[in-house]
Every structure is written in structure tokens, then in C-alpha cells.
Amino acid sequence: MTSRELDTLLAVALRSSTIEWAVNVQICDTIKDNQYLAPLAITRIDERLRHDKPSAVMLALSLLEMLVKNCGMVICRAINEGVAETLVGIVKKKESWRYGFGRNLHKS
């Protein structure tokens, strides 16, 4: 598979309104077979993690989780410091899911 074909799959997976399980599995299989494409996938995911819409961020997080669980060290090696900082930034945002869940736990 070429980088252009992977880019197309990533666009479908990351711009959908719901999690595209079949496409995500296909992306995982592609990266397992073509490990040199892992940095491209991480770059596209990082772009979506920086998006303002929570739904776009959730799709990116879901795909990243699936890649880490299915591809292991291939993806972990491709994750750079910029992606790690983006993930930390998501957690630190006051309006992040952590804040929303924590605030709602105390309502009874």
C-alpha cells in the first residue's frame, strides 16, 4: 500500500461522524504490513488531536488507541515529543473530558 492510499484511509477514519471500525482495522493492518507508514499515520492523528471539535479529537484518540493496541512498538516508536505534548495539552484543558467527568461525579 502506498502513502497516498493510507492517507485516504486516514481521511475517512478521522473525518467521519462516528468511529469507522472497519477502516481503523484496515489502517492497523496496513501499518503492520508497512511499518514505514507509521510516522505518516501519527502525523495525521496529531493534526486531528489539535482540532477544536471534541468529536474530531475523540476519533483521533480512538484510532490512536487502536493502533497502539494492535501495532504495538511500531506505533510507539513513531510517536514523537510533539504528539506527547498534544496529549498532555488535551488532559490539561479545563474543558476536557477529565474536567467534565470529575465535575459530574459530584452531582447527585
PDB file of N, CA and C in Angstrom:
ATOM      1  N   MET A   1       0.851  -1.175   0.000  1.00  0.00           N
ATOM      2  CA  MET A   1       0.000   0.000   0.000  1.00  0.00           C
ATOM      3  C   MET A   1       0.898   1.239   0.000  1.00  0.00           C
ATOM      4  N   THR A   2       0.457   2.245  -0.691  1.00  0.00           N
ATOM      5  CA  THR A   2       1.240   3.473  -0.778  1.00  0.00           C
ATOM      6  C   THR A   2       0.797   4.464   0.300  1.00  0.00           C
ATOM      7  N   SER A   3       1.594   5.486   0.474  1.00  0.00           N
ATOM      8  CA  SER A   3       1.255   6.511   1.456  1.00  0.00           C
ATOM      9  C   SER A   3      -0.018   7.258   1.056  1.00  0.00           C
ATOM     10  N   ARG A   4      -0.264   7.373  -0.224  1.00  0.00           N
ATOM     11  CA  ARG A   4      -1.480   8.052  -0.692  1.00  0.00           C
ATOM     12  C   ARG A   4      -2.727   7.257  -0.304  1.00  0.00           C
ATOM     13  N   GLU A   5      -2.656   5.944  -0.447  1.00  0.00           N
ATOM     14  CA  GLU A   5      -3.797   5.101  -0.073  1.00  0.00           C
ATOM     15  C   GLU A   5      -4.036   5.147   1.435  1.00  0.00           C
ATOM     16  N   LEU A   6      -2.950   5.124   2.226  1.00  0.00           N
ATOM     17  CA  LEU A   6      -3.094   5.242   3.677  1.00  0.00           C
ATOM     18  C   LEU A   6      -3.667   6.596   4.044  1.00  0.00           C
ATOM     19  N   ASP A   7      -3.218   7.637   3.370  1.00  0.00           N
ATOM     20  CA  ASP A   7      -3.733   8.983   3.624  1.00  0.00           C
ATOM     21  C   ASP A   7      -5.241   9.046   3.377  1.00  0.00           C
ATOM     22  N   THR A   8      -5.702   8.369   2.344  1.00  0.00           N
ATOM     23  CA  THR A   8      -7.137   8.319   2.050  1.00  0.00           C
ATOM     24  C   THR A   8      -7.892   7.606   3.166  1.00  0.00           C
ATOM     25  N   LEU A   9      -7.363   6.472   3.626  1.00  0.00           N
ATOM     26  CA  LEU A   9      -7.997   5.746   4.729  1.00  0.00           C
ATOM     27  C   LEU A   9      -8.039   6.594   5.996  1.00  0.00           C
ATOM     28  N   LEU A  10      -6.942   7.287   6.275  1.00  0.00           N
ATOM     29  CA  LEU A  10      -6.894   8.144   7.469  1.00  0.00           C
ATOM     30  C   LEU A  10      -7.903   9.277   7.373  1.00  0.00           C
ATOM     31  N   ALA A  11      -8.060   9.833   6.186  1.00  0.00           N
ATOM     32  CA  ALA A  11      -9.044  10.908   5.998  1.00  0.00           C
ATOM     33  C   ALA A  11     -10.452  10.401   6.274  1.00  0.00           C
ATOM     34  N   VAL A  12     -10.760   9.212   5.799  1.00  0.00           N
ATOM     35  CA  VAL A  12     -12.090   8.628   6.051  1.00  0.00           C
ATOM     36  C   VAL A  12     -12.286   8.385   7.541  1.00  0.00           C
ATOM     37  N   ALA A  13     -11.293   7.805   8.188  1.00  0.00           N
ATOM     38  CA  ALA A  13     -11.414   7.459   9.605  1.00  0.00           C
ATOM     39  C   ALA A  13     -11.494   8.691  10.494  1.00  0.00           C
ATOM     40  N   LEU A  14     -10.753   9.732  10.160  1.00  0.00           N
ATOM     41  CA  LEU A  14     -10.658  10.892  11.050  1.00  0.00           C
ATOM     42  C   LEU A  14     -11.665  11.992  10.747  1.00  0.00           C
ATOM     43  N   ARG A  15     -12.359  11.893   9.632  1.00  0.00           N
ATOM     44  CA  ARG A  15     -13.341  12.927   9.297  1.00  0.00           C
ATOM     45  C   ARG A  15     -14.777  12.418   9.329  1.00  0.00           C
ATOM     46  N   SER A  16     -14.957  11.234   9.821  1.00  0.00           N
ATOM     47  CA  SER A  16     -16.280  10.630   9.914  1.00  0.00           C
ATOM     48  C   SER A  16     -17.045  11.219  11.099  1.00  0.00           C
ATOM     49  N   SER A  17     -18.317  10.929  11.166  1.00  0.00           N
ATOM     50  CA  SER A  17     -19.108  11.376  12.315  1.00  0.00           C
ATOM     51  C   SER A  17     -19.129  10.319  13.418  1.00  0.00           C
ATOM     52  N   THR A  18     -18.735   9.099  13.081  1.00  0.00           N
ATOM     53  CA  THR A  18     -18.642   8.016  14.062  1.00  0.00           C
ATOM     54  C   THR A  18     -17.346   7.238  13.816  1.00  0.00           C
ATOM     55  N   ILE A  19     -17.020   6.365  14.745  1.00  0.00           N
ATOM     56  CA  ILE A  19     -15.820   5.544  14.588  1.00  0.00           C
ATOM     57  C   ILE A  19     -16.045   4.549  13.453  1.00  0.00           C
ATOM     58  N   GLU A  20     -15.161   4.559  12.500  1.00  0.00           N
ATOM     59  CA  GLU A  20     -15.220   3.638  11.359  1.00  0.00           C
ATOM     60  C   GLU A  20     -14.353   2.424  11.680  1.00  0.00           C
ATOM     61  N   TRP A  21     -14.945   1.426  12.322  1.00  0.00           N
ATOM     62  CA  TRP A  21     -14.189   0.278  12.813  1.00  0.00           C
ATOM     63  C   TRP A  21     -13.474  -0.464  11.695  1.00  0.00           C
ATOM     64  N   ALA A  22     -14.162  -0.702  10.607  1.00  0.00           N
ATOM     65  CA  ALA A  22     -13.553  -1.460   9.503  1.00  0.00           C
ATOM     66  C   ALA A  22     -12.364  -0.707   8.912  1.00  0.00           C
ATOM     67  N   VAL A  23     -12.503   0.596   8.764  1.00  0.00           N
ATOM     68  CA  VAL A  23     -11.408   1.408   8.222  1.00  0.00           C
ATOM     69  C   VAL A  23     -10.247   1.430   9.212  1.00  0.00           C
ATOM     70  N   ASN A  24     -10.556   1.563  10.500  1.00  0.00           N
ATOM     71  CA  ASN A  24      -9.500   1.568  11.517  1.00  0.00           C
ATOM     72  C   ASN A  24      -8.725   0.249  11.526  1.00  0.00           C
ATOM     73  N   VAL A  25      -9.417  -0.856  11.382  1.00  0.00           N
ATOM     74  CA  VAL A  25      -8.755  -2.163  11.328  1.00  0.00           C
ATOM     75  C   VAL A  25      -7.883  -2.254  10.076  1.00  0.00           C
ATOM     76  N   GLN A  26      -8.384  -1.726   8.980  1.00  0.00           N
ATOM     77  CA  GLN A  26      -7.601  -1.728   7.745  1.00  0.00           C
ATOM     78  C   GLN A  26      -6.331  -0.883   7.902  1.00  0.00           C
ATOM     79  N   ILE A  27      -6.440   0.240   8.601  1.00  0.00           N
ATOM     80  CA  ILE A  27      -5.268   1.083   8.872  1.00  0.00           C
ATOM     81  C   ILE A  27      -4.263   0.314   9.732  1.00  0.00           C
ATOM     82  N   CYS A  28      -4.751  -0.373  10.757  1.00  0.00           N
ATOM     83  CA  CYS A  28      -3.865  -1.172  11.612  1.00  0.00           C
ATOM     84  C   CYS A  28      -3.143  -2.238  10.801  1.00  0.00           C
ATOM     85  N   ASP A  29      -3.870  -2.952   9.964  1.00  0.00           N
ATOM     86  CA  ASP A  29      -3.265  -3.988   9.141  1.00  0.00           C
ATOM     87  C   ASP A  29      -2.236  -3.412   8.178  1.00  0.00           C
ATOM     88  N   THR A  30      -2.547  -2.265   7.619  1.00  0.00           N
ATOM     89  CA  THR A  30      -1.630  -1.615   6.682  1.00  0.00           C
ATOM     90  C   THR A  30      -0.326  -1.240   7.371  1.00  0.00           C
ATOM     91  N   ILE A  31      -0.421  -0.691   8.574  1.00  0.00           N
ATOM     92  CA  ILE A  31       0.785  -0.279   9.282  1.00  0.00           C
ATOM     93  C   ILE A  31       1.585  -1.488   9.759  1.00  0.00           C
ATOM     94  N   LYS A  32       0.898  -2.563  10.124  1.00  0.00           N
ATOM     95  CA  LYS A  32       1.626  -3.787  10.489  1.00  0.00           C
ATOM     96  C   LYS A  32       2.425  -4.322   9.305  1.00  0.00           C
ATOM     97  N   ASP A  33       1.824  -4.251   8.121  1.00  0.00           N
ATOM     98  CA  ASP A  33       2.486  -4.764   6.917  1.00  0.00           C
ATOM     99  C   ASP A  33       3.539  -3.806   6.365  1.00  0.00           C
ATOM    100  N   ASN A  34       3.332  -2.497   6.567  1.00  0.00           N
ATOM    101  CA  ASN A  34       4.226  -1.465   6.026  1.00  0.00           C
ATOM    102  C   ASN A  34       4.621  -0.520   7.154  1.00  0.00           C
ATOM    103  N   GLN A  35       5.569  -0.936   7.957  1.00  0.00           N
ATOM    104  CA  GLN A  35       5.921  -0.189   9.165  1.00  0.00           C
ATOM    105  C   GLN A  35       6.434   1.212   8.879  1.00  0.00           C
ATOM    106  N   TYR A  36       6.972   1.435   7.708  1.00  0.00           N
ATOM    107  CA  TYR A  36       7.481   2.758   7.363  1.00  0.00           C
ATOM    108  C   TYR A  36       6.371   3.815   7.245  1.00  0.00           C
ATOM    109  N   LEU A  37       5.109   3.380   7.212  1.00  0.00           N
ATOM    110  CA  LEU A  37       3.978   4.311   7.119  1.00  0.00           C
ATOM    111  C   LEU A  37       3.505   4.806   8.485  1.00  0.00           C
ATOM    112  N   ALA A  38       4.043   4.261   9.559  1.00  0.00           N
ATOM    113  CA  ALA A  38       3.614   4.654  10.908  1.00  0.00           C
ATOM    114  C   ALA A  38       3.779   6.154  11.173  1.00  0.00           C
ATOM    115  N   PRO A  39       4.899   6.779  10.806  1.00  0.00           N
ATOM    116  CA  PRO A  39       5.024   8.222  11.057  1.00  0.00           C
ATOM    117  C   PRO A  39       3.960   9.064  10.336  1.00  0.00           C
ATOM    118  N   LEU A  40       3.567   8.637   9.140  1.00  0.00           N
ATOM    119  CA  LEU A  40       2.507   9.353   8.424  1.00  0.00           C
ATOM    120  C   LEU A  40       1.200   9.292   9.200  1.00  0.00           C
ATOM    121  N   ALA A  41       0.865   8.117   9.701  1.00  0.00           N
ATOM    122  CA  ALA A  41      -0.367   7.958  10.475  1.00  0.00           C
ATOM    123  C   ALA A  41      -0.333   8.823  11.732  1.00  0.00           C
ATOM    124  N   ILE A  42       0.798   8.832  12.417  1.00  0.00           N
ATOM    125  CA  ILE A  42       0.921   9.626  13.645  1.00  0.00           C
ATOM    126  C   ILE A  42       0.809  11.107  13.331  1.00  0.00           C
ATOM    127  N   THR A  43       1.369  11.552  12.227  1.00  0.00           N
ATOM    128  CA  THR A  43       1.270  12.964  11.834  1.00  0.00           C
ATOM    129  C   THR A  43      -0.179  13.363  11.594  1.00  0.00           C
ATOM    130  N   ARG A  44      -0.920  12.531  10.877  1.00  0.00           N
ATOM    131  CA  ARG A  44      -2.337  12.842  10.599  1.00  0.00           C
ATOM    132  C   ARG A  44      -3.171  12.821  11.883  1.00  0.00           C
ATOM    133  N   ILE A  45      -2.887  11.871  12.760  1.00  0.00           N
ATOM    134  CA  ILE A  45      -3.612  11.799  14.034  1.00  0.00           C
ATOM    135  C   ILE A  45      -3.306  13.030  14.876  1.00  0.00           C
ATOM    136  N   ASP A  46      -2.051  13.448  14.905  1.00  0.00           N
ATOM    137  CA  ASP A  46      -1.666  14.635  15.681  1.00  0.00           C
ATOM    138  C   ASP A  46      -2.397  15.873  15.182  1.00  0.00           C
ATOM    139  N   GLU A  47      -2.556  15.996  13.872  1.00  0.00           N
ATOM    140  CA  GLU A  47      -3.290  17.129  13.312  1.00  0.00           C
ATOM    141  C   GLU A  47      -4.725  17.159  13.834  1.00  0.00           C
ATOM    142  N   ARG A  48      -5.352  15.996  13.919  1.00  0.00           N
ATOM    143  CA  ARG A  48      -6.744  15.933  14.396  1.00  0.00           C
ATOM    144  C   ARG A  48      -6.835  16.109  15.914  1.00  0.00           C
ATOM    145  N   LEU A  49      -5.793  15.698  16.624  1.00  0.00           N
ATOM    146  CA  LEU A  49      -5.798  15.898  18.081  1.00  0.00           C
ATOM    147  C   LEU A  49      -5.767  17.380  18.431  1.00  0.00           C
ATOM    148  N   ARG A  50      -5.256  18.191  17.547  1.00  0.00           N
ATOM    149  CA  ARG A  50      -5.175  19.638  17.778  1.00  0.00           C
ATOM    150  C   ARG A  50      -6.446  20.369  17.344  1.00  0.00           C
ATOM    151  N   HIS A  51      -7.421  19.629  16.859  1.00  0.00           N
ATOM    152  CA  HIS A  51      -8.675  20.213  16.370  1.00  0.00           C
ATOM    153  C   HIS A  51      -9.510  20.752  17.526  1.00  0.00           C
ATOM    154  N   ASP A  52     -10.349  21.726  17.248  1.00  0.00           N
ATOM    155  CA  ASP A  52     -11.186  22.334  18.291  1.00  0.00           C
ATOM    156  C   ASP A  52     -12.428  21.515  18.625  1.00  0.00           C
ATOM    157  N   LYS A  53     -12.917  20.743  17.656  1.00  0.00           N
ATOM    158  CA  LYS A  53     -14.140  19.973  17.886  1.00  0.00           C
ATOM    159  C   LYS A  53     -13.843  18.713  18.692  1.00  0.00           C
ATOM    160  N   PRO A  54     -14.538  18.503  19.800  1.00  0.00           N
ATOM    161  CA  PRO A  54     -14.321  17.294  20.608  1.00  0.00           C
ATOM    162  C   PRO A  54     -14.550  16.000  19.836  1.00  0.00           C
ATOM    163  N   SER A  55     -15.492  15.989  18.899  1.00  0.00           N
ATOM    164  CA  SER A  55     -15.748  14.762  18.142  1.00  0.00           C
ATOM    165  C   SER A  55     -14.537  14.385  17.283  1.00  0.00           C
ATOM    166  N   ALA A  56     -13.860  15.368  16.713  1.00  0.00           N
ATOM    167  CA  ALA A  56     -12.664  15.097  15.914  1.00  0.00           C
ATOM    168  C   ALA A  56     -11.545  14.556  16.795  1.00  0.00           C
ATOM    169  N   VAL A  57     -11.412  15.116  17.984  1.00  0.00           N
ATOM    170  CA  VAL A  57     -10.381  14.659  18.920  1.00  0.00           C
ATOM    171  C   VAL A  57     -10.685  13.233  19.374  1.00  0.00           C
ATOM    172  N   MET A  58     -11.933  12.936  19.639  1.00  0.00           N
ATOM    173  CA  MET A  58     -12.310  11.578  20.072  1.00  0.00           C
ATOM    174  C   MET A  58     -12.019  10.543  18.986  1.00  0.00           C
ATOM    175  N   LEU A  59     -12.297  10.889  17.726  1.00  0.00           N
ATOM    176  CA  LEU A  59     -11.985   9.961  16.631  1.00  0.00           C
ATOM    177  C   LEU A  59     -10.484   9.706  16.553  1.00  0.00           C
ATOM    178  N   ALA A  60      -9.702  10.765  16.710  1.00  0.00           N
ATOM    179  CA  ALA A  60      -8.245  10.624  16.670  1.00  0.00           C
ATOM    180  C   ALA A  60      -7.740   9.788  17.847  1.00  0.00           C
ATOM    181  N   LEU A  61      -8.291  10.035  19.031  1.00  0.00           N
ATOM    182  CA  LEU A  61      -7.893   9.248  20.203  1.00  0.00           C
ATOM    183  C   LEU A  61      -8.265   7.783  20.050  1.00  0.00           C
ATOM    184  N   SER A  62      -9.433   7.518  19.498  1.00  0.00           N
ATOM    185  CA  SER A  62      -9.875   6.132  19.286  1.00  0.00           C
ATOM    186  C   SER A  62      -8.949   5.409  18.307  1.00  0.00           C
ATOM    187  N   LEU A  63      -8.604   6.091  17.217  1.00  0.00           N
ATOM    188  CA  LEU A  63      -7.709   5.477  16.242  1.00  0.00           C
ATOM    189  C   LEU A  63      -6.315   5.270  16.838  1.00  0.00           C
ATOM    190  N   LEU A  64      -5.825   6.251  17.579  1.00  0.00           N
ATOM    191  CA  LEU A  64      -4.511   6.113  18.212  1.00  0.00           C
ATOM    192  C   LEU A  64      -4.494   4.937  19.185  1.00  0.00           C
ATOM    193  N   GLU A  65      -5.537   4.814  19.988  1.00  0.00           N
ATOM    194  CA  GLU A  65      -5.620   3.690  20.924  1.00  0.00           C
ATOM    195  C   GLU A  65      -5.616   2.356  20.176  1.00  0.00           C
ATOM    196  N   MET A  66      -6.380   2.289  19.115  1.00  0.00           N
ATOM    197  CA  MET A  66      -6.466   1.054  18.341  1.00  0.00           C
ATOM    198  C   MET A  66      -5.117   0.711  17.711  1.00  0.00           C
ATOM    199  N   LEU A  67      -4.417   1.720  17.223  1.00  0.00           N
ATOM    200  CA  LEU A  67      -3.104   1.487  16.625  1.00  0.00           C
ATOM    201  C   LEU A  67      -2.101   1.004  17.663  1.00  0.00           C
ATOM    202  N   VAL A  68      -2.103   1.616  18.835  1.00  0.00           N
ATOM    203  CA  VAL A  68      -1.163   1.212  19.885  1.00  0.00           C
ATOM    204  C   VAL A  68      -1.441  -0.221  20.318  1.00  0.00           C
ATOM    205  N   LYS A  69      -2.706  -0.567  20.479  1.00  0.00           N
ATOM    206  CA  LYS A  69      -3.054  -1.916  20.926  1.00  0.00           C
ATOM    207  C   LYS A  69      -2.781  -2.977  19.871  1.00  0.00           C
ATOM    208  N   ASN A  70      -2.932  -2.627  18.590  1.00  0.00           N
ATOM    209  CA  ASN A  70      -2.785  -3.622  17.531  1.00  0.00           C
ATOM    210  C   ASN A  70      -1.415  -3.634  16.869  1.00  0.00           C
ATOM    211  N   CYS A  71      -0.717  -2.517  16.883  1.00  0.00           N
ATOM    212  CA  CYS A  71       0.588  -2.439  16.209  1.00  0.00           C
ATOM    213  C   CYS A  71       1.750  -2.374  17.181  1.00  0.00           C
ATOM    214  N   GLY A  72       1.476  -2.074  18.432  1.00  0.00           N
ATOM    215  CA  GLY A  72       2.498  -2.095  19.468  1.00  0.00           C
ATOM    216  C   GLY A  72       3.633  -1.114  19.262  1.00  0.00           C
ATOM    217  N   MET A  73       4.847  -1.640  19.342  1.00  0.00           N
ATOM    218  CA  MET A  73       6.042  -0.797  19.323  1.00  0.00           C
ATOM    219  C   MET A  73       6.241  -0.065  18.003  1.00  0.00           C
ATOM    220  N   VAL A  74       5.672  -0.573  16.935  1.00  0.00           N
ATOM    221  CA  VAL A  74       5.798   0.109  15.643  1.00  0.00           C
ATOM    222  C   VAL A  74       5.231   1.517  15.757  1.00  0.00           C
ATOM    223  N   ILE A  75       4.055   1.634  16.360  1.00  0.00           N
ATOM    224  CA  ILE A  75       3.424   2.942  16.531  1.00  0.00           C
ATOM    225  C   ILE A  75       4.082   3.716  17.659  1.00  0.00           C
ATOM    226  N   CYS A  76       4.406   3.036  18.739  1.00  0.00           N
ATOM    227  CA  CYS A  76       5.024   3.730  19.888  1.00  0.00           C
ATOM    228  C   CYS A  76       6.326   4.407  19.493  1.00  0.00           C
ATOM    229  N   ARG A  77       7.090   3.793  18.612  1.00  0.00           N
ATOM    230  CA  ARG A  77       8.341   4.404  18.145  1.00  0.00           C
ATOM    231  C   ARG A  77       8.078   5.620  17.272  1.00  0.00           C
ATOM    232  N   ALA A  78       6.932   5.663  16.605  1.00  0.00           N
ATOM    233  CA  ALA A  78       6.617   6.778  15.712  1.00  0.00           C
ATOM    234  C   ALA A  78       6.053   7.988  16.466  1.00  0.00           C
ATOM    235  N   ILE A  79       5.608   7.768  17.704  1.00  0.00           N
ATOM    236  CA  ILE A  79       5.059   8.871  18.491  1.00  0.00           C
ATOM    237  C   ILE A  79       6.208   9.753  18.939  1.00  0.00           C
ATOM    238  N   ASN A  80       6.159  11.004  18.521  1.00  0.00           N
ATOM    239  CA  ASN A  80       7.243  11.928  18.849  1.00  0.00           C
ATOM    240  C   ASN A  80       6.847  12.826  20.023  1.00  0.00           C
ATOM    241  N   GLU A  81       7.746  13.690  20.397  1.00  0.00           N
ATOM    242  CA  GLU A  81       7.513  14.567  21.545  1.00  0.00           C
ATOM    243  C   GLU A  81       6.331  15.514  21.313  1.00  0.00           C
ATOM    244  N   GLY A  82       6.140  15.928  20.073  1.00  0.00           N
ATOM    245  CA  GLY A  82       5.018  16.815  19.750  1.00  0.00           C
ATOM    246  C   GLY A  82       3.664  16.175  20.021  1.00  0.00           C
ATOM    247  N   VAL A  83       3.537  14.905  19.680  1.00  0.00           N
ATOM    248  CA  VAL A  83       2.281  14.183  19.923  1.00  0.00           C
ATOM    249  C   VAL A  83       2.067  14.020  21.425  1.00  0.00           C
ATOM    250  N   ALA A  84       3.127  13.707  22.140  1.00  0.00           N
ATOM    251  CA  ALA A  84       3.019  13.562  23.596  1.00  0.00           C
ATOM    252  C   ALA A  84       2.580  14.881  24.233  1.00  0.00           C
ATOM    253  N   GLU A  85       3.124  15.993  23.763  1.00  0.00           N
ATOM    254  CA  GLU A  85       2.728  17.305  24.291  1.00  0.00           C
ATOM    255  C   GLU A  85       1.273  17.619  23.959  1.00  0.00           C
ATOM    256  N   THR A  86       0.842  17.221  22.775  1.00  0.00           N
ATOM    257  CA  THR A  86      -0.561  17.423  22.399  1.00  0.00           C
ATOM    258  C   THR A  86      -1.485  16.654  23.328  1.00  0.00           C
ATOM    259  N   LEU A  87      -1.130  15.404  23.627  1.00  0.00           N
ATOM    260  CA  LEU A  87      -1.948  14.584  24.525  1.00  0.00           C
ATOM    261  C   LEU A  87      -1.992  15.181  25.929  1.00  0.00           C
ATOM    262  N   VAL A  88      -0.856  15.667  26.412  1.00  0.00           N
ATOM    263  CA  VAL A  88      -0.817  16.314  27.730  1.00  0.00           C
ATOM    264  C   VAL A  88      -1.686  17.568  27.713  1.00  0.00           C
ATOM    265  N   GLY A  89      -1.639  18.317  26.620  1.00  0.00           N
ATOM    266  CA  GLY A  89      -2.459  19.513  26.492  1.00  0.00           C
ATOM    267  C   GLY A  89      -3.953  19.220  26.539  1.00  0.00           C
ATOM    268  N   ILE A  90      -4.345  18.106  25.948  1.00  0.00           N
ATOM    269  CA  ILE A  90      -5.759  17.709  25.980  1.00  0.00           C
ATOM    270  C   ILE A  90      -6.195  17.441  27.418  1.00  0.00           C
ATOM    271  N   VAL A  91      -5.367  16.739  28.157  1.00  0.00           N
ATOM    272  CA  VAL A  91      -5.700  16.395  29.540  1.00  0.00           C
ATOM    273  C   VAL A  91      -5.736  17.646  30.421  1.00  0.00           C
ATOM    274  N   LYS A  92      -4.863  18.594  30.149  1.00  0.00           N
ATOM    275  CA  LYS A  92      -4.771  19.786  30.993  1.00  0.00           C
ATOM    276  C   LYS A  92      -5.849  20.827  30.709  1.00  0.00           C
ATOM    277  N   LYS A  93      -6.527  20.740  29.578  1.00  0.00           N
ATOM    278  CA  LYS A  93      -7.577  21.712  29.262  1.00  0.00           C
ATOM    279  C   LYS A  93      -8.668  21.651  30.315  1.00  0.00           C
ATOM    280  N   LYS A  94      -9.097  22.817  30.757  1.00  0.00           N
ATOM    281  CA  LYS A  94     -10.135  22.853  31.780  1.00  0.00           C
ATOM    282  C   LYS A  94     -11.438  22.248  31.265  1.00  0.00           C
ATOM    283  N   GLU A  95     -11.713  22.426  29.974  1.00  0.00           N
ATOM    284  CA  GLU A  95     -12.965  21.904  29.424  1.00  0.00           C
ATOM    285  C   GLU A  95     -12.799  20.495  28.849  1.00  0.00           C
ATOM    286  N   SER A  96     -11.743  19.800  29.239  1.00  0.00           N
ATOM    287  CA  SER A  96     -11.515  18.450  28.731  1.00  0.00           C
ATOM    288  C   SER A  96     -12.472  17.457  29.379  1.00  0.00           C
ATOM    289  N   TRP A  97     -12.403  16.227  28.909  1.00  0.00           N
ATOM    290  CA  TRP A  97     -13.305  15.183  29.423  1.00  0.00           C
ATOM    291  C   TRP A  97     -13.035  14.919  30.908  1.00  0.00           C
ATOM    292  N   ARG A  98     -11.773  15.016  31.307  1.00  0.00           N
ATOM    293  CA  ARG A  98     -11.437  14.790  32.710  1.00  0.00           C
ATOM    294  C   ARG A  98     -12.199  15.783  33.587  1.00  0.00           C
ATOM    295  N   TYR A  99     -12.216  17.034  33.163  1.00  0.00           N
ATOM    296  CA  TYR A  99     -12.915  18.070  33.922  1.00  0.00           C
ATOM    297  C   TYR A  99     -14.413  17.796  33.940  1.00  0.00           C
ATOM    298  N   GLY A 100     -14.959  17.456  32.788  1.00  0.00           N
ATOM    299  CA  GLY A 100     -16.398  17.200  32.696  1.00  0.00           C
ATOM    300  C   GLY A 100     -16.817  16.004  33.523  1.00  0.00           C
ATOM    301  N   PHE A 101     -16.030  14.923  33.466  1.00  0.00           N
ATOM    302  CA  PHE A 101     -16.382  13.738  34.234  1.00  0.00           C
ATOM    303  C   PHE A 101     -16.255  14.010  35.739  1.00  0.00           C
ATOM    304  N   GLY A 102     -15.165  14.659  36.129  1.00  0.00           N
ATOM    305  CA  GLY A 102     -14.947  14.942  37.542  1.00  0.00           C
ATOM    306  C   GLY A 102     -16.021  15.832  38.123  1.00  0.00           C
ATOM    307  N   ARG A 103     -16.437  16.822  37.352  1.00  0.00           N
ATOM    308  CA  ARG A 103     -17.460  17.755  37.823  1.00  0.00           C
ATOM    309  C   ARG A 103     -18.810  17.036  37.948  1.00  0.00           C
ATOM    310  N   ASN A 104     -19.109  16.151  37.016  1.00  0.00           N
ATOM    311  CA  ASN A 104     -20.392  15.458  37.047  1.00  0.00           C
ATOM    312  C   ASN A 104     -20.448  14.354  38.093  1.00  0.00           C
ATOM    313  N   LEU A 105     -19.328  13.868  38.552  1.00  0.00           N
ATOM    314  CA  LEU A 105     -19.323  12.815  39.569  1.00  0.00           C
ATOM    315  C   LEU A 105     -19.848  13.341  40.906  1.00  0.00           C
ATOM    316  N   HIS A 106     -19.628  14.621  41.150  1.00  0.00           N
ATOM    317  CA  HIS A 106     -20.033  15.185  42.435  1.00  0.00           C
ATOM    318  C   HIS A 106     -21.495  15.613  42.456  1.00  0.00           C
ATOM    319  N   LYS A 107     -22.179  15.529  41.321  1.00  0.00           N
ATOM    320  CA  LYS A 107     -23.604  15.859  41.267  1.00  0.00           C
ATOM    321  C   LYS A 107     -24.404  14.606  41.608  1.00  0.00           C
ATOM    322  N   SER A 108     -25.207  14.663  42.667  1.00  0.00           N
ATOM    323  CA  SER A 108     -26.054  13.510  42.969  1.00  0.00           C
ATOM    324  C   SER A 108     -27.410  13.935  43.447  1.00  0.00           C
TER     325      SER A 108
END
